[in-house]
Structures are given as C-alpha cells and as structure tokens.
Coordinates of C-alpha atoms (C1' of nucleotides) in Angstrom, one line a residue:
Chain A
M1 CA 59.4 20.4 263.9
A2 CA 60.0 22.3 260.2
A3 CA 60.8 20.0 257.9
V4 CA 63.2 22.1 256.6
N5 CA 64.9 24.6 257.9
P6 CA 63.8 28.0 256.0
R7 CA 66.7 29.7 257.2
T8 CA 69.5 27.4 256.2
W9 CA 68.0 25.7 253.0
K10 CA 68.9 26.8 250.0
Q11 CA 65.9 26.3 248.0
P12 CA 66.1 25.4 243.9
M13 CA 64.4 28.5 243.1
K14 CA 62.1 31.1 244.4
Q15 CA 58.0 29.5 244.4
K16 CA 55.6 32.2 245.6
L17 CA 57.3 35.4 244.3
T18 CA 53.8 37.0 243.0
I19 CA 51.5 39.0 244.9
S20 CA 47.7 37.8 245.4
I21 CA 45.3 39.6 243.2
Q22 CA 43.4 39.3 246.4
D23 CA 45.7 40.6 248.5
Y24 CA 45.8 43.7 246.0
M25 CA 42.2 44.2 246.3
K26 CA 42.6 44.3 250.0
T27 CA 45.3 46.9 250.0
I28 CA 43.2 49.2 247.2
Y29 CA 40.3 48.6 249.6
E30 CA 42.3 49.7 252.2
L31 CA 43.6 52.8 250.6
T32 CA 40.5 53.6 249.3
E33 CA 37.7 53.6 252.6
N34 CA 38.5 57.5 252.6
G35 CA 37.4 58.0 249.3
E36 CA 40.1 59.0 247.7
S37 CA 41.8 56.6 244.8
A38 CA 45.0 54.7 246.0
S39 CA 48.1 56.4 244.2
T40 CA 50.5 53.6 242.4
N41 CA 53.1 54.9 245.0
A42 CA 51.6 54.3 248.0
L43 CA 50.2 50.6 246.6
A44 CA 54.3 49.8 245.7
Q45 CA 54.9 50.8 249.8
K46 CA 52.4 48.6 250.7
L47 CA 52.7 45.1 249.1
K48 CA 56.3 45.9 249.0
V49 CA 56.7 45.7 245.6
S50 CA 58.2 48.1 243.6
A51 CA 56.1 51.1 241.3
P52 CA 56.4 50.0 238.3
S53 CA 54.7 46.0 238.6
V54 CA 52.1 47.6 240.9
T55 CA 51.6 49.9 237.5
G56 CA 51.3 46.6 235.1
M57 CA 49.0 44.7 237.2
I58 CA 46.1 47.5 238.1
K59 CA 46.3 47.8 233.8
K60 CA 45.4 44.3 234.1
L61 CA 43.2 44.4 236.9
A62 CA 41.6 47.6 234.8
S63 CA 41.2 45.0 232.2
S64 CA 39.6 42.0 233.0
K65 CA 36.1 41.0 232.7
P66 CA 34.6 42.2 234.8
A67 CA 37.3 44.8 235.9
L68 CA 37.9 44.9 239.5
V69 CA 39.5 48.5 239.5
E70 CA 39.1 51.8 237.9
Y71 CA 42.0 52.9 236.6
Q72 CA 43.5 56.1 234.6
K73 CA 47.0 57.5 234.3
H74 CA 48.1 59.6 237.4
Q75 CA 45.1 59.7 238.7
G76 CA 45.5 56.4 240.7
V77 CA 43.1 53.5 241.1
T78 CA 39.7 52.9 242.9
L79 CA 37.7 50.0 243.2
T80 CA 34.3 48.7 241.0
K81 CA 31.9 47.5 242.4
E82 CA 33.2 44.0 241.5
G83 CA 36.6 44.9 242.7
R84 CA 35.4 46.0 246.1
K85 CA 33.4 42.9 246.7
A86 CA 36.0 40.7 246.4
A87 CA 37.9 42.9 248.7
L88 CA 35.6 42.5 250.6
E89 CA 35.6 38.9 250.3
V90 CA 39.0 38.8 251.7
I91 CA 38.6 40.7 254.5
R92 CA 35.7 38.8 255.8
H93 CA 37.6 35.8 255.4
H94 CA 40.2 37.4 257.4
R95 CA 38.1 39.3 260.1
L96 CA 36.1 35.6 260.8
L97 CA 38.9 34.0 261.0
E98 CA 40.5 35.7 263.4
A99 CA 37.7 35.8 265.7
W100 CA 37.4 31.5 264.8
L101 CA 41.2 31.0 265.8
V102 CA 41.5 33.5 269.1
Q103 CA 38.0 31.5 269.9
T104 CA 38.9 27.4 269.5
L105 CA 42.3 27.6 269.7
G106 CA 43.6 30.4 272.4
Y107 CA 45.2 32.5 270.2
S108 CA 45.7 36.2 272.2
W109 CA 44.7 38.9 270.2
D110 CA 47.9 40.5 269.0
E111 CA 49.0 37.0 267.7
V112 CA 46.4 35.7 264.5
H113 CA 47.0 38.7 262.3
E114 CA 49.6 36.4 260.1
E115 CA 48.0 33.1 260.8
A116 CA 45.1 35.0 258.9
E117 CA 47.0 36.8 256.8
R118 CA 47.3 33.7 255.2
L119 CA 44.4 31.5 255.9
E120 CA 42.2 33.9 253.9
H121 CA 43.5 33.0 250.4
V122 CA 42.5 29.2 250.8
I123 CA 39.7 28.9 252.7
S124 CA 36.2 28.0 250.9
E125 CA 33.3 29.4 250.7
D126 CA 32.0 26.7 252.8
F127 CA 34.4 26.9 255.5
E128 CA 33.5 30.8 255.5
R129 CA 29.6 29.5 256.1
R130 CA 30.8 27.2 258.8
I131 CA 32.6 29.2 260.9
A132 CA 30.3 32.4 260.7
T133 CA 27.6 29.8 262.0
A134 CA 29.4 28.2 264.4
M135 CA 30.3 31.6 265.8
G136 CA 26.7 33.0 265.7
H137 CA 27.5 35.4 262.3
P138 CA 29.8 37.4 264.8
L139 CA 29.7 41.7 264.1
R140 CA 33.5 42.4 265.1
D141 CA 36.7 40.5 264.6
P142 CA 38.9 40.3 268.0
H143 CA 40.3 43.5 267.5
G144 CA 37.2 45.0 267.2
E145 CA 36.8 45.4 263.3
L146 CA 34.0 45.4 261.6
I147 CA 33.3 42.1 259.6
P148 CA 31.6 42.7 256.1
T149 CA 28.5 40.2 255.9
E150 CA 27.8 37.3 253.9
D151 CA 26.9 39.3 250.8
L152 CA 29.7 41.6 251.0
K153 CA 28.5 44.7 252.3
M154 CA 30.5 46.5 255.0
P155 CA 28.2 47.2 258.0
V156 CA 27.9 51.6 259.2
D157 CA 30.3 51.9 262.4
E158 CA 27.9 52.9 264.7
S159 CA 30.6 53.5 267.1
T160 CA 32.3 57.2 267.4
P161 CA 36.2 57.8 267.6
L162 CA 38.2 58.2 270.7
S163 CA 38.9 61.9 269.5
S164 CA 34.8 63.1 270.1
L165 CA 35.2 62.3 273.6
R166 CA 35.9 64.6 276.3
P167 CA 37.7 65.1 279.7
G168 CA 35.5 63.2 282.0
Q169 CA 34.0 61.1 279.6
N170 CA 33.7 57.2 279.8
G171 CA 33.3 55.1 276.9
I172 CA 33.8 51.2 275.6
V173 CA 36.7 50.6 273.3
T174 CA 35.0 48.2 270.1
C175 CA 38.3 48.5 268.3
V176 CA 42.0 49.2 268.4
K177 CA 43.9 49.3 265.2
A178 CA 47.7 49.4 265.1
A179 CA 49.5 47.4 263.4
D180 CA 52.8 46.6 264.7
M181 CA 52.2 44.4 267.0
E182 CA 54.6 45.1 269.9
L183 CA 52.1 48.2 270.1
L184 CA 49.0 46.3 270.6
R185 CA 50.7 44.2 273.6
H186 CA 51.7 47.1 275.6
L187 CA 47.9 48.4 275.0
E188 CA 46.5 45.1 276.3
S189 CA 48.2 45.4 278.6
L190 CA 47.0 47.9 279.8
G191 CA 44.0 47.0 279.3
L192 CA 43.2 49.0 276.0
V193 CA 41.0 46.1 274.7
P194 CA 37.8 46.1 272.3
S195 CA 34.7 46.0 275.3
A196 CA 37.5 47.9 278.3
E197 CA 35.9 50.7 279.9
I198 CA 37.4 54.0 279.7
E199 CA 37.7 56.9 281.3
V200 CA 39.2 60.0 279.7
K201 CA 41.2 61.9 281.2
E202 CA 43.2 64.7 279.0
Y203 CA 41.7 66.6 276.0
S204 CA 44.7 68.0 273.2
P205 CA 43.0 69.0 270.3
F206 CA 45.7 69.0 268.0
D207 CA 46.0 67.1 265.0
H208 CA 42.3 65.1 266.2
N209 CA 44.7 63.1 268.5
L210 CA 43.6 62.6 272.0
T211 CA 45.4 61.7 274.9
V212 CA 44.0 58.9 277.2
K213 CA 45.6 58.5 280.2
V214 CA 44.3 54.7 282.0
E215 CA 44.0 54.3 285.2
K216 CA 47.3 53.2 286.3
K217 CA 49.6 53.1 283.9
T218 CA 50.3 56.2 282.5
S219 CA 53.1 54.9 280.4
V220 CA 50.6 54.9 277.5
L221 CA 51.4 58.7 276.8
G222 CA 54.6 57.5 274.9
F223 CA 52.4 56.1 272.2
N224 CA 50.9 59.0 269.9
I225 CA 47.3 57.4 270.1
T226 CA 45.5 58.5 267.1
T227 CA 42.0 58.4 265.8
K228 CA 42.6 55.1 264.9
I229 CA 41.0 53.8 268.7
F230 CA 37.6 54.1 268.4
V231 CA 34.9 54.3 271.5
E232 CA 32.0 53.6 272.0
I233 CA 30.0 56.2 274.3
T234 CA 27.8 54.1 277.0
K235 CA 26.1 57.4 277.7
Chain T
M1 CA 29.6 35.1 248.8
A2 CA 31.8 34.6 245.8
A3 CA 33.1 38.2 244.9
V4 CA 33.5 37.3 241.5
N5 CA 32.6 34.3 239.8
P6 CA 35.1 31.6 239.0
R7 CA 33.2 31.1 235.8
T8 CA 32.7 34.3 234.2
W9 CA 35.2 36.4 235.4
K10 CA 38.3 36.5 232.6
Q11 CA 41.1 36.9 234.9
P12 CA 43.9 39.3 233.7
M13 CA 46.0 36.3 234.1
K14 CA 46.6 32.8 235.3
Q15 CA 47.9 33.3 238.8
K16 CA 49.5 30.0 240.5
L17 CA 50.0 28.3 237.8
T18 CA 52.7 26.1 239.7
I19 CA 53.3 22.9 241.6
S20 CA 54.6 23.8 245.0
I21 CA 57.4 22.1 246.4
Q22 CA 54.8 20.4 249.4
D23 CA 52.9 19.1 246.4
Y24 CA 56.2 17.6 244.8
M25 CA 57.7 16.1 247.8
K26 CA 54.3 14.6 249.2
T27 CA 53.6 12.9 245.8
I28 CA 56.7 11.8 245.9
Y29 CA 56.3 9.9 249.2
E30 CA 53.0 8.5 248.5
L31 CA 54.5 7.1 245.3
T32 CA 57.1 5.6 246.8
E33 CA 56.0 4.8 250.0
N34 CA 56.3 0.9 249.1
G35 CA 60.0 1.0 249.0
E36 CA 60.5 1.6 245.1
S37 CA 61.3 5.1 243.6
A38 CA 59.2 6.9 241.7
S39 CA 58.9 7.4 237.8
T40 CA 58.7 11.3 236.5
N41 CA 56.1 9.2 234.5
A42 CA 54.0 8.6 237.3
L43 CA 54.8 12.4 238.9
A44 CA 53.3 14.1 235.8
Q45 CA 50.0 12.1 235.9
K46 CA 49.3 12.5 239.7
L47 CA 50.0 16.2 239.6
K48 CA 49.0 16.5 236.4
V49 CA 51.8 18.1 234.8
S50 CA 53.8 17.5 231.5
A51 CA 56.8 15.0 232.3
P52 CA 59.7 17.5 230.7
S53 CA 58.6 20.0 233.7
V54 CA 58.4 17.3 236.4
T55 CA 62.2 16.4 235.0
G56 CA 63.5 20.2 235.7
M57 CA 61.9 20.3 238.8
I58 CA 63.4 17.1 240.1
K59 CA 66.4 18.6 239.2
K60 CA 66.5 21.6 240.9
L61 CA 64.9 19.4 244.0
A62 CA 68.0 18.0 244.5
S63 CA 70.5 20.3 243.7
S64 CA 68.7 22.5 246.7
K65 CA 71.0 22.2 249.7
P66 CA 69.7 20.0 251.6
A67 CA 68.9 18.3 248.6
L68 CA 65.5 17.3 249.1
V69 CA 65.8 14.0 246.7
E70 CA 68.2 11.8 245.0
Y71 CA 67.9 12.0 241.7
Q72 CA 69.6 9.4 239.0
K73 CA 68.7 9.8 235.1
H74 CA 66.1 6.9 233.9
Q75 CA 66.3 5.8 237.5
G76 CA 63.6 7.5 239.1
V77 CA 63.1 9.6 241.8
T78 CA 63.4 8.8 245.8
L79 CA 63.7 11.3 249.0
T80 CA 66.6 12.0 251.2
K81 CA 66.2 12.1 254.7
E82 CA 65.4 15.6 254.6
G83 CA 63.0 15.8 252.3
R84 CA 61.3 12.6 253.7
K85 CA 60.8 15.4 256.4
A86 CA 59.5 17.7 254.3
A87 CA 56.5 15.7 253.0
L88 CA 55.5 14.4 256.4
E89 CA 55.1 17.8 257.6
V90 CA 52.5 18.5 254.2
I91 CA 51.0 14.8 255.6
R92 CA 51.0 15.9 258.8
H93 CA 49.4 18.8 258.3
H94 CA 46.4 17.2 256.3
R95 CA 45.4 14.7 258.2
L96 CA 45.3 16.7 261.6
L97 CA 43.3 19.7 259.8
E98 CA 41.1 16.7 258.4
A99 CA 40.6 14.8 262.0
W100 CA 40.3 19.0 263.3
L101 CA 37.4 19.7 260.7
V102 CA 35.9 16.9 261.1
Q103 CA 36.3 17.2 264.5
T104 CA 35.2 20.8 265.3
L105 CA 33.3 21.9 262.4
G106 CA 30.7 19.2 261.7
Y107 CA 32.6 18.4 258.4
S108 CA 32.1 15.2 257.2
W109 CA 34.1 12.4 256.9
D110 CA 33.8 12.7 252.6
E111 CA 34.1 16.1 252.6
V112 CA 37.3 17.5 254.6
H113 CA 39.6 16.6 251.6
E114 CA 39.7 19.2 249.7
E115 CA 40.2 22.1 252.2
A116 CA 42.6 20.2 254.2
E117 CA 44.5 20.4 250.5
R118 CA 44.5 23.8 250.5
L119 CA 45.1 24.6 253.8
E120 CA 48.1 22.5 254.7
H121 CA 50.3 24.4 252.6
V122 CA 50.1 27.7 254.7
I123 CA 49.4 26.6 258.5
S124 CA 52.0 27.7 260.9
E125 CA 54.2 25.4 263.0
D126 CA 52.2 26.9 265.8
F127 CA 49.0 26.4 264.4
E128 CA 49.6 22.7 263.7
R129 CA 50.8 22.2 267.2
R130 CA 47.4 23.9 268.5
I131 CA 45.2 21.8 267.0
A132 CA 47.6 18.5 268.0
T133 CA 47.0 19.4 271.7
A134 CA 43.4 20.8 271.3
M135 CA 42.4 17.0 270.2
G136 CA 45.1 15.5 272.5
H137 CA 47.2 13.8 269.4
P138 CA 45.4 12.0 267.9
L139 CA 46.9 9.0 266.1
R140 CA 44.7 9.0 262.7
D141 CA 42.8 10.7 260.6
P142 CA 39.3 10.3 259.9
H143 CA 39.9 8.1 256.6
G144 CA 42.1 6.1 259.4
E145 CA 45.1 7.1 258.0
L146 CA 48.3 7.4 260.5
I147 CA 49.3 11.2 261.3
P148 CA 53.0 11.4 261.0
T149 CA 54.2 12.2 264.7
E150 CA 55.8 15.6 265.5
D151 CA 58.8 14.6 265.3
L152 CA 57.7 13.6 261.9
K153 CA 57.7 9.9 261.6
M154 CA 55.4 7.9 260.3
P155 CA 54.1 5.9 263.1
V156 CA 54.0 2.1 262.6
D157 CA 50.8 0.3 261.3
E158 CA 49.5 -2.1 263.2
S159 CA 46.3 -3.1 261.8
T160 CA 45.8 -6.3 259.6
P161 CA 45.1 -6.1 256.0
L162 CA 41.4 -6.6 255.2
S163 CA 43.2 -9.4 252.6
S164 CA 43.9 -11.4 255.6
L165 CA 40.9 -12.2 257.1
R166 CA 38.9 -14.9 256.4
P167 CA 34.7 -15.8 256.3
G168 CA 33.5 -16.0 259.6
Q169 CA 36.6 -13.4 261.1
N170 CA 35.2 -10.1 262.3
G171 CA 37.2 -7.0 262.5
I172 CA 37.0 -3.3 263.0
V173 CA 37.5 -1.2 260.2
T174 CA 40.6 1.1 261.0
C175 CA 41.3 2.8 257.6
V176 CA 39.2 3.8 254.6
K177 CA 42.0 4.9 251.4
A178 CA 39.7 5.8 248.5
A179 CA 40.7 8.7 246.1
D180 CA 37.1 8.3 244.6
M181 CA 34.5 11.4 246.8
E182 CA 31.4 9.2 245.1
L183 CA 32.9 5.4 246.7
L184 CA 33.5 7.4 249.7
R185 CA 30.0 8.5 250.4
H186 CA 29.2 4.9 249.0
L187 CA 31.4 3.3 251.7
E188 CA 29.7 5.9 254.5
S189 CA 26.2 5.0 253.5
L190 CA 26.9 0.9 254.1
G191 CA 28.7 1.6 257.3
L192 CA 31.9 1.1 256.2
V193 CA 34.2 3.5 258.4
P194 CA 36.3 4.0 260.3
S195 CA 35.5 1.7 263.7
A196 CA 32.8 -0.1 262.3
E197 CA 32.6 -3.5 262.9
I198 CA 32.2 -5.7 259.8
E199 CA 32.3 -9.0 258.8
V200 CA 34.1 -11.3 256.3
K201 CA 31.5 -13.5 254.2
E202 CA 33.1 -14.6 251.2
Y203 CA 37.0 -14.3 250.0
S204 CA 38.1 -14.6 246.9
P205 CA 41.7 -14.7 246.6
F206 CA 42.2 -13.2 243.2
D207 CA 44.6 -10.9 243.3
H208 CA 44.6 -10.6 247.0
N209 CA 41.5 -9.0 246.7
L210 CA 39.0 -9.3 249.3
T211 CA 34.9 -9.3 248.3
V212 CA 33.5 -8.3 251.7
K213 CA 29.7 -8.5 252.4
V214 CA 28.4 -5.7 254.9
E215 CA 25.6 -7.3 256.8
K216 CA 22.8 -5.7 255.2
K217 CA 23.6 -4.3 251.6
T218 CA 25.6 -6.6 249.3
S219 CA 25.6 -3.9 246.9
V220 CA 28.6 -2.9 247.7
L221 CA 29.8 -6.1 245.1
G222 CA 29.9 -4.1 242.6
F223 CA 32.9 -2.2 244.1
N224 CA 36.3 -3.6 243.7
I225 CA 37.5 -3.0 247.6
T226 CA 41.1 -3.9 247.4
T227 CA 43.7 -4.2 250.2
K228 CA 42.8 -1.2 250.1
I229 CA 40.9 -1.0 252.9
F230 CA 42.7 -2.6 256.6
V231 CA 40.7 -3.6 259.5
E232 CA 41.7 -4.3 262.9
I233 CA 41.3 -8.1 263.7
T234 CA 39.2 -8.2 267.3
K235 CA 40.5 -11.5 268.7
Chain S
dA1 C1' 70.5 -10.5 219.8
dA2 C1' 68.1 -7.5 217.3
dT3 C1' 63.9 -4.8 216.7
dA4 C1' 59.9 -2.4 218.1
dA5 C1' 57.6 0.3 222.1
dA6 C1' 57.9 2.9 225.9
dA7 C1' 59.3 6.3 228.9
dT8 C1' 62.3 9.8 229.6
dT9 C1' 65.0 13.7 228.5
dT10 C1' 67.0 17.6 226.2
dA11 C1' 66.3 21.3 223.3
dG12 C1' 63.6 25.7 222.3
dG13 C1' 59.6 28.4 223.9
dT14 C1' 55.5 30.9 226.3
dA15 C1' 53.4 32.9 230.4
dT16 C1' 53.6 35.6 233.9
dG17 C1' 55.0 39.3 237.2
dA18 C1' 58.8 40.9 238.7
dC19 C1' 62.8 44.2 238.2
dT20 C1' 66.2 48.8 237.2
dA21 C1' 66.9 52.8 234.7
dA22 C1' 65.0 56.6 232.0
dA23 C1' 61.0 59.1 230.4
dT24 C1' 57.2 61.7 231.2
dT25 C1' 53.8 63.8 233.7
dT26 C1' 52.2 66.4 237.7
dT27 C1' 53.1 68.7 241.9
dA28 C1' 55.0 72.5 244.7
dG29 C1' 57.7 75.9 245.4
dA30 C1' 60.0 80.8 244.2
Chain J
dT1 C1' 54.6 81.4 235.6
dC2 C1' 57.9 79.4 236.1
dT3 C1' 60.6 75.7 238.0
dA4 C1' 62.7 72.2 240.8
dA5 C1' 61.0 68.0 243.0
dA6 C1' 58.5 64.1 243.8
dA7 C1' 54.7 60.8 241.6
dT8 C1' 54.4 57.9 237.7
dT9 C1' 54.6 55.5 233.5
dT10 C1' 57.2 53.5 230.0
dA11 C1' 61.1 50.5 228.3
dG12 C1' 63.8 46.7 228.6
dT13 C1' 65.3 42.7 231.4
dC14 C1' 65.2 38.4 234.2
dA15 C1' 63.8 34.8 236.8
dT16 C1' 60.5 31.0 236.8
dA17 C1' 57.6 27.3 236.1
dC18 C1' 54.9 25.4 232.2
dC19 C1' 54.7 23.6 227.4
dT20 C1' 55.4 21.0 222.6
dA21 C1' 58.2 18.3 219.3
dA22 C1' 62.4 15.6 219.1
dA23 C1' 66.2 13.1 220.7
dT24 C1' 67.7 9.5 223.2
dT25 C1' 67.3 6.0 226.6
dT26 C1' 65.6 1.9 228.5
dT27 C1' 62.3 -2.2 228.1
dA28 C1' 59.6 -5.5 226.7
dT29 C1' 59.2 -9.0 222.2
dT30 C1' 60.1 -11.7 219.2

DNA sequence: AATAAAATTTAGGTATGACTAAATTTTAGA
DNA sequence: TCTAAAATTTAGTCATACCTAAATTTTATT
C-alpha cells in the first residue's frame, strides 16, 4: 500500500533531481560499446537532461581522481580504465539482479528491468557476491545479456548475430535486446525468448536487417527486428 | 569488486548529501512511538544533520499536501495520519527485507540491517508484495520486531517486557533491540536471539532494568540489558 | 521571580546539479 | 570553398538541502 499517493501528493520539494554518477557511467558505456565516443547530445537524450548539464558533469568526471572519462571539447566522451570498471560494476549489478529477481521472486522476463534499475545503485558488494553465488555465477541475465565478471571484465560474446543466418538455418536465441516493454511482451508471446529455437524463413539483406518468421505467428513481421536479436547457431 | 575505491577516489562532487523524506519520516516515527513529540534536536542527532536543517525540512514536511507532520514552533514534531503511513511503509520495507535477506541469502541476524537500510528506499510495492507472499506474510523480522501490515498498521505487540519476569520464570525471546552490531553479535553468541528460551535468575528493579543470566555464560552481565529485550512468557 | 542554561529558530551563506539563452565550433550541402 | 544547419559549449540563473553564527524562546535553578 502506498503511503502517500505520488499523483496527488504535493511534495514539499523535489528530491533526487540529480542523475547519479553510476547512471552517467552506464550510459556512456552503452553509447561507446561500438568503440566510438559518446556525444554530449546523445548522453543528454538518454539521461533526459539538457546538453549543458551533461557538459558540466562530464568535465567533473574527467577531473576526478582517478578520472572516469576522457574528454576533449567537441570530441565526445570515452571511458578510462577506471571508468569502464565503474560502468561494468553497475551493469553487473543490474544483470545479476534481473536474473535473481526472475529466479527467486517469479518476476517475468519483461518486468524486471525497472526494479533492477533502482536496486543496482544501492546493493553492497556483499549482496552482489551472495546472489552471484546463489545462482552459480550465471553468464547471462534473463534477456540473455552477458553479465560482467566479478573482476569487472565483459565476457566475449560467442553468439552469432541473427543477420548471419540464412533461410533454412536454425538457431537458439541467446539474447533479446529491446527497450520497449510492449515489444518484449510481444516477442515473449511469440516464443522469441532466450533459449528458444528458431528457424529463419526469409532473409532481406537490406541494412543488415533480418526478417524472421516464427512458425505460427507471422505478425512479428510488423516489427522491425534488427540485428539486436542474436542467436547461437545450433550447427 | 569495487569499481573505484571510495577511500582514494576523489569524487568530482558530493552526491547524495541529502537525507530522504523517508528517513525523516522513519526517524520521527521512532522518536514519537512513546506518544511524545520529537524535538528538532533529537532528530538532528539521529539524522546526523544540524538542528537548523531539521527545522527547515520539518516546515516543508508540514506544508506539503497532504501534510506529513504536525509542527508548532518550539513544540516538537508529530506525525499526521498520512505521515504515519509513510513511516510505516518504510519500516515495513525494512523489516520485510531483513527477514527476506536472512531467509534467502543466508545473511546473519546481525548483518542485515545496513543492507536493508539502503534497499528499503528503492523497492517497489510489487517487490514488497512478492517477498511478503514468498515468506507467507511474516509477523516479525529476524530481530523479532513487528512488521507493519500491508495496509500500514502496526500490529499490537502481545509479548511481555522482560522487566516483568521474576527470578525463576522462563520465557521465549521474541525481540532483541540493539543498535550496536558488536552487542548484537555478543547476544547471538550467548543464544539471546528471537525464539530462544531463557530463564531469569536475578532481578534488579533499579530503573526497570533486569539482569538476565543465561545458563552458561554469565559474561552477559557486563551488558546493561534493559527492557529493550522482550520475552513472551511461556505460561 | 529572576536569571542562567539549554533548546530552538532565524539570518545569511555555500555547494551542487539542474535549467535557458546566447555564443561558438563543427559538419554538411550547394 | 563558402555558407547554412546542427551540435556543442559558455554564461548566467535557479532550486535544493545543507552549514555556521547569532538571536530568540523555553526550561530549569536558585
């Protein structure tokens, strides 16, 4: 039961209007995964904050000791070694939490994200260790995303992008990336979840996009499934 | 593994220097449990914040809609109905979390407090419901403290204060209140934990304090165990 | 009842991360 | 290459919760 209704409660002041350092690090990590640097604008959009605010914060993160980011005017941001570790720690928290919430509290695959998003910032290293141990140090979270190791390294992904499959080939879904909850639920209803077997029926090489027809429901065609879905080739 | 060592990392700025509203509410609740009003000074001490800061925040909490506290200059603070609910919600979170962490992650009785202290602010109502259900809606946390009900009411405590026991009487410990971790561990090592059977050997009515000799180790005498320890009389 | 001590509030100021608007730099198109 | 558009940073503010020091009110003591 909610103590005060957030819709009707007129708060005395705005608490927590600030984006945490961890959120900055995580977002920079995500934007620079491909090797490129993250622009302040891109960061601003992701973090839902104005571009000037990002510039200011980035400067601070670049001048901390040790520095967490590398930054040059108009050149975007990259992570330092320490910065990458900081990012991977939050990501490890997030993914371990997702896995754990699904396993022990019956959260569904598509519900856990928000909860983990809040918990990831406050759990202790002890907590992290306990849930990792309790689950036998899983490699992937419920979405199939790789979980950074305890020493904060991102494991190499040995799965193959869906786009490399050709009609007639089979695969096992290892990872489903989608920010949209609606889409997640739809994919689940189609059986497009990690560990599901799929068969590629049609290939349209345009822009590396792949159209997958899942056996029974072709309505998935309505979604533009890009290489964000990865499969592991059975053989 | 810690991403950045908090001892050596020179943060770019100080994040989270603010006490949450929830912490204010929880602390006010604890200070007013006996029916008295909480002084700004007492609050300041508990929250480790200056007295003027408390005055300022209290004023804001009193002018929010709905108001969470009742406040008159120099007269201390009390909770409104809504305020009490807000406090009980955090307390419910805290105690459910403690119970759950002990049950599912093997935390010991004395370790859970800190972890719960951080998690209590970020879990959703959904999470609250899930762990409550998973544990079968427990009445007490691992320390024996009563858990507020789902509709945010504090159950009446039907156990009897230890001070009402006389030499020769037996009891079952229901609750052990102690802020100090060292003491908690010591009490545990003596077997003074919830559901333990105890026998009162000696009674010193001074100031309602009771000296309990636990069978084997009399070193507990060194601790001034007050009525903060409650027992349930076996018969 | 007067005064000293304690508790509390007021006044004034700091640090932080956010914002908008304007200035600048980079990028892209003619 | 020049110029217009886009991206980015600078400048200047604001809101918040905190702080210290001083003023005030309450309380406790003689």
